PDB file of C-alpha atoms in Angstrom:
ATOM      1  CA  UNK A   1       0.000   0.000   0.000  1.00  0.00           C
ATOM      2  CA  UNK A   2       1.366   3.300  -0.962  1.00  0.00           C
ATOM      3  CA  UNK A   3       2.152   5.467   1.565  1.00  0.00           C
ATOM      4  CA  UNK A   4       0.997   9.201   0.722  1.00  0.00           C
ATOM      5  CA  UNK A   5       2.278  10.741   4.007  1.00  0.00           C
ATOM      6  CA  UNK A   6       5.902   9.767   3.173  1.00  0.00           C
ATOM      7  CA  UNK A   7       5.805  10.606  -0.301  1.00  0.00           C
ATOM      8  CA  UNK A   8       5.293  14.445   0.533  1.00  0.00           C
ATOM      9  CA  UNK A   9       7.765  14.043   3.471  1.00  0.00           C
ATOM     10  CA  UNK A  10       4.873  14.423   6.321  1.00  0.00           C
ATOM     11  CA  UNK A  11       3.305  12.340   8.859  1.00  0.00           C
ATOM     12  CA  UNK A  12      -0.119  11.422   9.470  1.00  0.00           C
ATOM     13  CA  UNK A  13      -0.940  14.032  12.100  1.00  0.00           C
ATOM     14  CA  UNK A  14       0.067  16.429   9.731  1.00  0.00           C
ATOM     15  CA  UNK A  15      -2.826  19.279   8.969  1.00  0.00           C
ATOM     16  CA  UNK A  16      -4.671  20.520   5.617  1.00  0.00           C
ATOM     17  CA  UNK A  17      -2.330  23.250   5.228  1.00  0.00           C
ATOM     18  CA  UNK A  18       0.837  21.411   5.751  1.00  0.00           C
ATOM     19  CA  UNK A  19      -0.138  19.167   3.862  1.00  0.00           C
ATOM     20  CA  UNK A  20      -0.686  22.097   0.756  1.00  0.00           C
ATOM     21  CA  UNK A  21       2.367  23.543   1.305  1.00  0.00           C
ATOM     22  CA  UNK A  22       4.153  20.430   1.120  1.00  0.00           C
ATOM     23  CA  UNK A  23       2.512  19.470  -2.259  1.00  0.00           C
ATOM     24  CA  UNK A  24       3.128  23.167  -3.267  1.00  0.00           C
ATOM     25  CA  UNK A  25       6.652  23.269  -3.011  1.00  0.00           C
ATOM     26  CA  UNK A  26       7.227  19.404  -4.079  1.00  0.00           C
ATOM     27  CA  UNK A  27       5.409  20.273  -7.227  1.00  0.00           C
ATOM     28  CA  UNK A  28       7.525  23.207  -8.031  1.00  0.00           C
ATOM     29  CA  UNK A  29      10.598  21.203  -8.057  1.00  0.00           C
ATOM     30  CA  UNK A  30       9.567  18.327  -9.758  1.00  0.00           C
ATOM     31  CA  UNK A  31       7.299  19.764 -12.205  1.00  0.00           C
ATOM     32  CA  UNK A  32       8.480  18.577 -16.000  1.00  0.00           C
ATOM     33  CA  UNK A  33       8.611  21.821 -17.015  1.00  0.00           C
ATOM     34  CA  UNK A  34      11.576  21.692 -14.689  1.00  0.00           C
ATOM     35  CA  UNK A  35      13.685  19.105 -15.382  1.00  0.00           C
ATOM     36  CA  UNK A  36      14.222  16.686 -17.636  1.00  0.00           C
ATOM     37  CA  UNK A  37      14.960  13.665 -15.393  1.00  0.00           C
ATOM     38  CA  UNK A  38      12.357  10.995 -16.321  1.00  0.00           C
ATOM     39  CA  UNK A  39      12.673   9.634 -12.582  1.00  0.00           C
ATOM     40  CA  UNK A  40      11.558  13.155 -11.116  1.00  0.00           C
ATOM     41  CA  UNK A  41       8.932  13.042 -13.717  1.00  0.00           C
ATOM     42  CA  UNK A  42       7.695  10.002 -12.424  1.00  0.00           C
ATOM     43  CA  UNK A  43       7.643  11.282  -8.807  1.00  0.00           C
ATOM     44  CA  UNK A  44       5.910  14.235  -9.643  1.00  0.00           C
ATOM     45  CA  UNK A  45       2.851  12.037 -11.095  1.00  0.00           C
ATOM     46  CA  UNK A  46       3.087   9.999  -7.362  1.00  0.00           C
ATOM     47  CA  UNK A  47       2.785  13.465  -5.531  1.00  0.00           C
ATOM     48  CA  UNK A  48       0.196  14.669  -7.273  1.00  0.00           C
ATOM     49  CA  UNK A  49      -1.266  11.501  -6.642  1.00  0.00           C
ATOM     50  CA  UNK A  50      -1.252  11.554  -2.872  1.00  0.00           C
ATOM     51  CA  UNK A  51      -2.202  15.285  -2.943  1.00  0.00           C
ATOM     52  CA  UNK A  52      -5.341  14.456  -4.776  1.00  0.00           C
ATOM     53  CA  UNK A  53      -6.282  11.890  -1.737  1.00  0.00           C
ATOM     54  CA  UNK A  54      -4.652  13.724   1.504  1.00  0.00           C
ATOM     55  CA  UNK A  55      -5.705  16.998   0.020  1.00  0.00           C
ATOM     56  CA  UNK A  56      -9.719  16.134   0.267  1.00  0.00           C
ATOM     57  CA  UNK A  57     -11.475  15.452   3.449  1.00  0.00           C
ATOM     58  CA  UNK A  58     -13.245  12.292   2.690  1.00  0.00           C
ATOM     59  CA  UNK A  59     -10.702  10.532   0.603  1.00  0.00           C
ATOM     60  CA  UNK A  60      -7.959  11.404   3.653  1.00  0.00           C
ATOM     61  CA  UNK A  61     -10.393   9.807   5.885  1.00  0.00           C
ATOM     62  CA  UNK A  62     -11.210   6.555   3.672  1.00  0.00           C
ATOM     63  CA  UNK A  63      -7.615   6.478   3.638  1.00  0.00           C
ATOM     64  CA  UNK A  64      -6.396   6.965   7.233  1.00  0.00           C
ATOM     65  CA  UNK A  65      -9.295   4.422   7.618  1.00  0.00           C
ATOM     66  CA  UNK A  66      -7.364   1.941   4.981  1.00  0.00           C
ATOM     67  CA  UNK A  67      -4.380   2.379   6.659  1.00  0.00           C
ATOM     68  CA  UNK A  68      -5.083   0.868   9.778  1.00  0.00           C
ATOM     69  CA  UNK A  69      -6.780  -1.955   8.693  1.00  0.00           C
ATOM     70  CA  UNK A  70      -3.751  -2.829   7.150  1.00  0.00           C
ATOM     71  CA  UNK A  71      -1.705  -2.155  10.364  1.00  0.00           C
ATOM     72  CA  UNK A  72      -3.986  -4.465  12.105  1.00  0.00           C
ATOM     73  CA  UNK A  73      -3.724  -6.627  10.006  1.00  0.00           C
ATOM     74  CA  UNK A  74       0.340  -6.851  10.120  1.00  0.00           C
ATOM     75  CA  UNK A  75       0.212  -6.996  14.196  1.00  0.00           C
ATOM     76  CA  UNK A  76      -2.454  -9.984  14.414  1.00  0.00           C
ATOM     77  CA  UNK A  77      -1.807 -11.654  10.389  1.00  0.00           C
ATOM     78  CA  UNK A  78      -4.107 -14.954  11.895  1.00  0.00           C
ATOM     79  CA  UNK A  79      -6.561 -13.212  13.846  1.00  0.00           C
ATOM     80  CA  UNK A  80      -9.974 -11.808  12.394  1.00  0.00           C
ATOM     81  CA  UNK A  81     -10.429  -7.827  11.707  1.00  0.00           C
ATOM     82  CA  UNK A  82     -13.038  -6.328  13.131  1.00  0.00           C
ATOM     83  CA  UNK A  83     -13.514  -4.847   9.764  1.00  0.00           C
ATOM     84  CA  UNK A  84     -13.466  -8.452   7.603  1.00  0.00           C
ATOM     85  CA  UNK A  85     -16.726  -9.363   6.523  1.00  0.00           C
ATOM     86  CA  UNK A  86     -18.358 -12.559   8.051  1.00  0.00           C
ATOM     87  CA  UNK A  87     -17.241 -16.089   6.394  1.00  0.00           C
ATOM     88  CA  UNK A  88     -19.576 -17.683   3.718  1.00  0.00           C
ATOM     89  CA  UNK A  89     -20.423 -20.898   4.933  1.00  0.00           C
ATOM     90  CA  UNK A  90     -17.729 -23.879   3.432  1.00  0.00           C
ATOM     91  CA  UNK A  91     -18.701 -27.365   2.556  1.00  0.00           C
ATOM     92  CA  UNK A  92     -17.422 -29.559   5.466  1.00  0.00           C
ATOM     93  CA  UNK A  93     -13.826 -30.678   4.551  1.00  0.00           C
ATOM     94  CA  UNK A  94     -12.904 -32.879   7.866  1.00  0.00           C
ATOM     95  CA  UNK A  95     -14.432 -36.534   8.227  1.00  0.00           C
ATOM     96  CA  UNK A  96     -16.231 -35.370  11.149  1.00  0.00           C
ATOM     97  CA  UNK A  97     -17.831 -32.708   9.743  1.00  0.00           C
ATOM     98  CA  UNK A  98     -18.956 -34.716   6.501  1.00  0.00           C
ATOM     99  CA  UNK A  99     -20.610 -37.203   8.968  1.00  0.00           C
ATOM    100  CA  UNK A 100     -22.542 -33.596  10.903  1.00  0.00           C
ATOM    101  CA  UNK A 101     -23.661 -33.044   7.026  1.00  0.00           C
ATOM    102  CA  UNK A 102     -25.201 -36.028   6.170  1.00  0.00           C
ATOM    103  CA  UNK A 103     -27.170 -36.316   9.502  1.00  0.00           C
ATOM    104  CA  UNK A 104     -28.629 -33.019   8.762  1.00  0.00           C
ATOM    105  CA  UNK A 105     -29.158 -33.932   5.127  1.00  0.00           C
ATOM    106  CA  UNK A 106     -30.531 -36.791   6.146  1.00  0.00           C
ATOM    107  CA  UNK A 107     -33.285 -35.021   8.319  1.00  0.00           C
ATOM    108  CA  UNK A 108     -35.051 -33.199   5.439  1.00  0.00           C
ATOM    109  CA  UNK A 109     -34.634 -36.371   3.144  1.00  0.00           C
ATOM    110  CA  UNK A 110     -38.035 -38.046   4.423  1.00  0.00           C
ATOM    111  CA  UNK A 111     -40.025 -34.497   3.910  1.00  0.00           C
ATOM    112  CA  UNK A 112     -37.585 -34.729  -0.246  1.00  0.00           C
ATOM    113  CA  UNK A 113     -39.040 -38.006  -1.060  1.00  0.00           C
ATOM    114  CA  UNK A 114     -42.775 -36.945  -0.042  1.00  0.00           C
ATOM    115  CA  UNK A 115     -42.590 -33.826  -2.321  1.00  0.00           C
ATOM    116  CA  UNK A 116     -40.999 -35.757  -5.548  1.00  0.00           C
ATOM    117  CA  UNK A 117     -43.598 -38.654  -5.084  1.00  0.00           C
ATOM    118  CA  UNK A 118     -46.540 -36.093  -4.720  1.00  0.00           C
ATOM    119  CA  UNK A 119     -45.278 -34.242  -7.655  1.00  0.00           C
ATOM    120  CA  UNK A 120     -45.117 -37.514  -9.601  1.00  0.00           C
ATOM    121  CA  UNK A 121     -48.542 -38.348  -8.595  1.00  0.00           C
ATOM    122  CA  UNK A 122     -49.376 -34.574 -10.448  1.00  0.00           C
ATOM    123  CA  UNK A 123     -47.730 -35.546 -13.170  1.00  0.00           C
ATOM    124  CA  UNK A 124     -49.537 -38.918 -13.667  1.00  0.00           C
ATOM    125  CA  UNK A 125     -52.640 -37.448 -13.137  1.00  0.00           C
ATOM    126  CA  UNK A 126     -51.881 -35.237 -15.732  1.00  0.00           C
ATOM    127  CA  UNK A 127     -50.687 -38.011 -18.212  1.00  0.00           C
ATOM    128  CA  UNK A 128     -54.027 -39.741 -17.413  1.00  0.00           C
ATOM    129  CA  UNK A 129     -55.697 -36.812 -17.558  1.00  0.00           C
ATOM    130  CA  UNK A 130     -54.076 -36.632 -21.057  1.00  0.00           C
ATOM    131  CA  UNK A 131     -54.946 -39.880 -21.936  1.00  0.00           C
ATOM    132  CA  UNK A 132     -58.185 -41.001 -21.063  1.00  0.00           C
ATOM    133  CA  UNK A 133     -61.263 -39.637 -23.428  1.00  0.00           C
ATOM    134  CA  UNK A 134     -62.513 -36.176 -23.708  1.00  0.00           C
ATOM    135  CA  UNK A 135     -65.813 -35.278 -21.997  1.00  0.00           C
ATOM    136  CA  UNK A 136     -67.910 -34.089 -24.826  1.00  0.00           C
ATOM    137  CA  UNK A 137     -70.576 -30.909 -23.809  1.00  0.00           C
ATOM    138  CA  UNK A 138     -72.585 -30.757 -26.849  1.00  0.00           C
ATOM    139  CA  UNK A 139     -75.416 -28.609 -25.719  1.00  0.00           C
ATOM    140  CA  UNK A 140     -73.218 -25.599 -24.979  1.00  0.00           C
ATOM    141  CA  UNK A 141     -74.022 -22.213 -25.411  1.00  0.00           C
ATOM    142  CA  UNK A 142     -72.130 -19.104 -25.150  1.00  0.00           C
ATOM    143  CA  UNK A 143     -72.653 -16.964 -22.018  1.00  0.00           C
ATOM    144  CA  UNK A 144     -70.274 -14.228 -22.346  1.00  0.00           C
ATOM    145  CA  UNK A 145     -67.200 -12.859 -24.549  1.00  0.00           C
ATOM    146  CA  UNK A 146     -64.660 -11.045 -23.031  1.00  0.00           C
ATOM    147  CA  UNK A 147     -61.519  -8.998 -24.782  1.00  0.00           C
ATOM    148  CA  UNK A 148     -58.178  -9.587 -23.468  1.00  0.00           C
ATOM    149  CA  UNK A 149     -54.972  -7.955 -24.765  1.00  0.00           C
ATOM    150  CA  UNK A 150     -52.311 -11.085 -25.108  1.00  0.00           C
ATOM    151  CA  UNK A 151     -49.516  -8.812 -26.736  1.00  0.00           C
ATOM    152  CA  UNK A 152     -48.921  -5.205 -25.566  1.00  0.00           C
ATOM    153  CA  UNK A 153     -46.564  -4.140 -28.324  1.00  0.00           C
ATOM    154  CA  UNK A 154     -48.153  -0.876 -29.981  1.00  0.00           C
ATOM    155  CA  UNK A 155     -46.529  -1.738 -33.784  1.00  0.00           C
ATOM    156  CA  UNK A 156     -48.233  -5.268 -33.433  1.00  0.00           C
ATOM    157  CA  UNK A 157     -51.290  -5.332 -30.887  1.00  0.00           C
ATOM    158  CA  UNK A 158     -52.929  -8.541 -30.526  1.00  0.00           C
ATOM    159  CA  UNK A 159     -56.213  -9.410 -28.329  1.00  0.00           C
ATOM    160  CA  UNK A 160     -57.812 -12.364 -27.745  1.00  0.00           C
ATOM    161  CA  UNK A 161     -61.439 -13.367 -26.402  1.00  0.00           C
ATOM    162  CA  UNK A 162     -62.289 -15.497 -22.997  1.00  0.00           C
ATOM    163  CA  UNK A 163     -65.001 -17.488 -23.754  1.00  0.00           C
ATOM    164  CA  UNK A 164     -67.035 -18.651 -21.046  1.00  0.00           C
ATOM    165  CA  UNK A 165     -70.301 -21.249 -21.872  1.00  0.00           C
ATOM    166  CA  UNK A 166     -72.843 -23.496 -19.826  1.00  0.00           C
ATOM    167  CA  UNK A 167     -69.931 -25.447 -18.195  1.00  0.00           C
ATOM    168  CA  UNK A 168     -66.467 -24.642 -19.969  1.00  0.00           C
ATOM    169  CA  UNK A 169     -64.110 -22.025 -20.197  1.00  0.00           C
ATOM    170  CA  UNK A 170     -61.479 -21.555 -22.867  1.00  0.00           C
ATOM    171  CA  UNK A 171     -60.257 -18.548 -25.004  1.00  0.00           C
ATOM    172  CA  UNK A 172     -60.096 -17.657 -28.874  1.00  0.00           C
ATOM    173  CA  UNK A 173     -57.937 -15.981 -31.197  1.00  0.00           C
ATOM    174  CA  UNK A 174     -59.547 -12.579 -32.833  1.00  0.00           C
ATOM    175  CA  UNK A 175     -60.166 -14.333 -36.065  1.00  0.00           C
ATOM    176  CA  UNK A 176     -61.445 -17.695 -34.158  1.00  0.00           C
ATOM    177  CA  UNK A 177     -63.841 -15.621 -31.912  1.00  0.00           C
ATOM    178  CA  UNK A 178     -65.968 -14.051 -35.322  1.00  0.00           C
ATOM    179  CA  UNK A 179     -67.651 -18.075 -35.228  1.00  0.00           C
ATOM    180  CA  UNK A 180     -68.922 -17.360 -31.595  1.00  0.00           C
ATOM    181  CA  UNK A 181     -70.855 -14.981 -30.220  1.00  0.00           C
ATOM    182  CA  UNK A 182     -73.106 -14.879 -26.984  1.00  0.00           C
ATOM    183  CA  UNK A 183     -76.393 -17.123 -27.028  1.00  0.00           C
ATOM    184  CA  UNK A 184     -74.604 -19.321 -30.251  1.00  0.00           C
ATOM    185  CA  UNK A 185     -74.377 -23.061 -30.133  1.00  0.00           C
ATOM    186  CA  UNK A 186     -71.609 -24.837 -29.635  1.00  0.00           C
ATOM    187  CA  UNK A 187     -69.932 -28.881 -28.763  1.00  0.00           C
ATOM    188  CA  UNK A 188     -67.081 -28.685 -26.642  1.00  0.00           C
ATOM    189  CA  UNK A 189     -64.438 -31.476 -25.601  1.00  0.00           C
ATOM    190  CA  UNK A 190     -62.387 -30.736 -22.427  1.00  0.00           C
ATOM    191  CA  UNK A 191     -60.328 -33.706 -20.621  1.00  0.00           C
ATOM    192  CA  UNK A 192     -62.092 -35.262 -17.701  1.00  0.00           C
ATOM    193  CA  UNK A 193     -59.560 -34.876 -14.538  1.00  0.00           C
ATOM    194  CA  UNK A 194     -58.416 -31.506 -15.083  1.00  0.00           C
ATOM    195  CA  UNK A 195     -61.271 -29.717 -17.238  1.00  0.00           C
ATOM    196  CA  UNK A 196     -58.462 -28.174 -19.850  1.00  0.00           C
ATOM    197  CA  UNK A 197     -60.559 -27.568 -23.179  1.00  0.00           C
ATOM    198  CA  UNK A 198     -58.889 -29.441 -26.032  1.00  0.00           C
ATOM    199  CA  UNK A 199     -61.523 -29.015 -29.236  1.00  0.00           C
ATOM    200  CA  UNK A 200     -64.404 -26.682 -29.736  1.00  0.00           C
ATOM    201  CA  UNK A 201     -66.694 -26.726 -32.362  1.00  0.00           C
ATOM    202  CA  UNK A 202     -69.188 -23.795 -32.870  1.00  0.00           C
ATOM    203  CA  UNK A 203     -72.382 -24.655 -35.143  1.00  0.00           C
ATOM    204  CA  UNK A 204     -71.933 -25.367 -38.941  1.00  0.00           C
ATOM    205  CA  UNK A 205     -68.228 -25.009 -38.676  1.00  0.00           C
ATOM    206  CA  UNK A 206     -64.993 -27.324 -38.355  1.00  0.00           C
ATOM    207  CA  UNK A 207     -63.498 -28.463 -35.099  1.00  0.00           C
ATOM    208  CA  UNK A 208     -60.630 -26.528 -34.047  1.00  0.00           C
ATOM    209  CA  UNK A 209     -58.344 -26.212 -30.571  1.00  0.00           C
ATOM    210  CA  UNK A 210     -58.767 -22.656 -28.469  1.00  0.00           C
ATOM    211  CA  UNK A 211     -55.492 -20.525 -28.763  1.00  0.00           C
ATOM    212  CA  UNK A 212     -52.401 -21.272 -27.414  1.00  0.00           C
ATOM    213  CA  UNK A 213     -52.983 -25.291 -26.525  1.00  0.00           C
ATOM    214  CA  UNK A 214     -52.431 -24.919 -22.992  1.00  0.00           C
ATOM    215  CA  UNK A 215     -50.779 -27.312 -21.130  1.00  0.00           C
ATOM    216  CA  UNK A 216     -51.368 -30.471 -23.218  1.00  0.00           C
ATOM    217  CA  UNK A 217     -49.743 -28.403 -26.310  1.00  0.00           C
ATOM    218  CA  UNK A 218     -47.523 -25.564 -26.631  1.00  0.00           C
ATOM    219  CA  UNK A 219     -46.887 -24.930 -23.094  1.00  0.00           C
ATOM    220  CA  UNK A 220     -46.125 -29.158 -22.268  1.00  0.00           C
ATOM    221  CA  UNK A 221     -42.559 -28.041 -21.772  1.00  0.00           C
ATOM    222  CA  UNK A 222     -43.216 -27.279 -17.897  1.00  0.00           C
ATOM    223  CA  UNK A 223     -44.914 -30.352 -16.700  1.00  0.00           C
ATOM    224  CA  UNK A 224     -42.278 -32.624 -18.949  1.00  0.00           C
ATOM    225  CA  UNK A 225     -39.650 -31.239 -17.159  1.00  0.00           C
ATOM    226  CA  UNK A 226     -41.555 -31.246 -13.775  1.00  0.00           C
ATOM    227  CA  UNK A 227     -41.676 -34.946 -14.239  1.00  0.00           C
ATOM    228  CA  UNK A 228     -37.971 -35.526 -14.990  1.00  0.00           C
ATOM    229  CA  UNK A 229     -36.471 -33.743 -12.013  1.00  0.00           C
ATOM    230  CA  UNK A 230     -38.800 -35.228  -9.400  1.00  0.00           C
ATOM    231  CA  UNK A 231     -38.201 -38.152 -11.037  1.00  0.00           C
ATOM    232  CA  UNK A 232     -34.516 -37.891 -10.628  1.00  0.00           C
ATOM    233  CA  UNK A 233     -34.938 -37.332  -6.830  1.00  0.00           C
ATOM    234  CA  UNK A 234     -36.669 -40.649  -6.204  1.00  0.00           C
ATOM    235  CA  UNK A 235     -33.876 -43.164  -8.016  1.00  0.00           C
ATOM    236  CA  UNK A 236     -32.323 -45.482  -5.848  1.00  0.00           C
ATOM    237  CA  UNK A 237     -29.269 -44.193  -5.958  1.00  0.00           C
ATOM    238  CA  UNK A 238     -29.635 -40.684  -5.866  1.00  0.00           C
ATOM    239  CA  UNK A 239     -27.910 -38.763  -2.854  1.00  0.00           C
ATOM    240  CA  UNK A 240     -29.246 -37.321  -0.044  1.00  0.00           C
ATOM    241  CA  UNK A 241     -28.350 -34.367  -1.245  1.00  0.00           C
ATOM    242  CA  UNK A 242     -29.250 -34.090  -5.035  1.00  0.00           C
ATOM    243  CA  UNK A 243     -32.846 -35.402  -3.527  1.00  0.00           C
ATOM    244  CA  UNK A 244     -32.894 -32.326  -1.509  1.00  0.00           C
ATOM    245  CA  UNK A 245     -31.842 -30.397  -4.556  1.00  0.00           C
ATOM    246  CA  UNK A 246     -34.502 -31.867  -6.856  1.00  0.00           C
ATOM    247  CA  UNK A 247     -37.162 -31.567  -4.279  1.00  0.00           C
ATOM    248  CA  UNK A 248     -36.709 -27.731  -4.311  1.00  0.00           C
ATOM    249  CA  UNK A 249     -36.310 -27.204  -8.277  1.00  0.00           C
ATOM    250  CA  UNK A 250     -39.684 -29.512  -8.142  1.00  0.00           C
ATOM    251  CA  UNK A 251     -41.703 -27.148  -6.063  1.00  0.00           C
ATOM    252  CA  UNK A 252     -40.536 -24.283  -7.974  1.00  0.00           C
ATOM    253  CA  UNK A 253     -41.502 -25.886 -10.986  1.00  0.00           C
ATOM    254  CA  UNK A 254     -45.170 -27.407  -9.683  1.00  0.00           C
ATOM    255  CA  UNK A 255     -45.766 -23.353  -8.893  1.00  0.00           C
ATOM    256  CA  UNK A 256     -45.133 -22.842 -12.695  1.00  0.00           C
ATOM    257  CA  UNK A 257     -47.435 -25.880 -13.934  1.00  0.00           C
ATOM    258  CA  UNK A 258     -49.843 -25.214 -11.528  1.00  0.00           C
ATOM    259  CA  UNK A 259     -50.683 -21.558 -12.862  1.00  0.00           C
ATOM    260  CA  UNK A 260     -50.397 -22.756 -16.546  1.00  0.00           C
ATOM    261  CA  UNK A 261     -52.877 -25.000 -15.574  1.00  0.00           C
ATOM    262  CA  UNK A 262     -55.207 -22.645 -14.821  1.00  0.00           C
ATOM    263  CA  UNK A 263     -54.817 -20.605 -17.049  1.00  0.00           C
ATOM    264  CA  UNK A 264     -55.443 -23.168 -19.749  1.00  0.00           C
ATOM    265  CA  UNK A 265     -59.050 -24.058 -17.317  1.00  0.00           C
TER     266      UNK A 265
END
């Protein structure tokens, strides 16, 4: 650490004007204008240097401050400063502290395995859900038509329509909502665990699936990947730990499926 005091020849009780006149007359000598010696030069550069710290308030108090950290930390180099910020927490190193580890690991592996195997049982039920027939409504009729705005980009505005019938729910792209209006007839199919709509069918036209898909479509990223990592916790092998891991990222994930899910209700 450089030491400012020393390199205009005061100490560190030394006051503002002292400390001006000492830059002052340093400066005079050394200045390049003065002599040629590329040494001097480079000493002038250091004075200005510490005259642009000791000469301000603050920065002469950030570094008096400096300065004896540093000295404290010469006189005690294996003791803590008072000043050091507290230690992030290590991975245990020692065999006795691996074996304190995996008892607490081992404490929150019960509550791991219940989480993955209830978020597998989701995940079935939505595969089944998937599976099994769809629950055909075919004396539907439409009960209301609501705008929503699904893009909020002023060059390229785009709105949909929530549909709501006698029993379903689903919504419709702008140009799929001009074949439904309120009081028309309609057959819809939704799934028969969940209630997601999958086909719709308003009277005299073709079949076709609301917008976006919902889960069982475009958005059957989230629950596929739901399904791997809480499948991953519950292998035989798996470690205390990556169960732990995986039944965390699961309940993250089961918060994202879960709202997709109803918003594709």
């Amino acid at each position: 650490m450089k030491d400012y005091y020393q390199m205009l020849g005061l100490t560190e009780h030394a006051t503002a004007r002292e400390i001006k006149q000492a830059h002052h007359q340093l400066a005079l000598r050394l200045h390049p204008d003065r002599t040629p010696d590329p040494a001097e030069q480079a000493l002038f550069l250091e004075v200005q240097e510490a005259y642009e710290v000791l000469g301000d308030q603050h920065n002469r108090l950030a570094y008096d401050l400096l300065r004896q950290r540093v000295r404290e930390r010469a006189a005690a180099p294996r003791g803590p400063s008072p000043y050091d910020p507290p230690p992030a927490p290590m991975r245990p190193r020692g065999p006795g502290q691996r074996a304190l580890w995996a008892a607490q690991l081992r404490r929150y592996v019960p509550w791991s395995k219940r989480i993955n195997w209830l978020i597998l049982l989701f995940c079935c039920s939505l595969a089944l859900d998937w599976l099994l027939p769809l629950q055909e409504y075919a004396q539907e009729y439409v009960t209301s038509k609501e705008v929503v705005f699904v893009s909020v980009s002023r060059s390229n505005p785009k709105i949909a329509y929530d549909i709501n019938t006698t029993n379903t729910r689903f919504r419709l792209r702008d140009e799929q909502s001009t074949s439904l209006r309120v009081g028309w007839p309609l057959v819809v199919w939704r799934t028969p665990l969940w209630r997601i709509v999958r086909r719709i069918k308003p009277w005299g036209r073709e079949i076709f699936a609301p917008y976006g898909g919902g889960i069982y479509s475009s958005l059957a990223f989230w629950p596929l990947l739901l399904l791997i990592v809480a499948s991953i916790g519950l292998l035989p092998r798996t470690s205390d730990e990556m169960r732990l891991n995986t039944a965390v990222v699961a309940a993250m994930l089961f918060i994202i499926v879960v709202f997709v899910l109803v918003k594709s209700g």
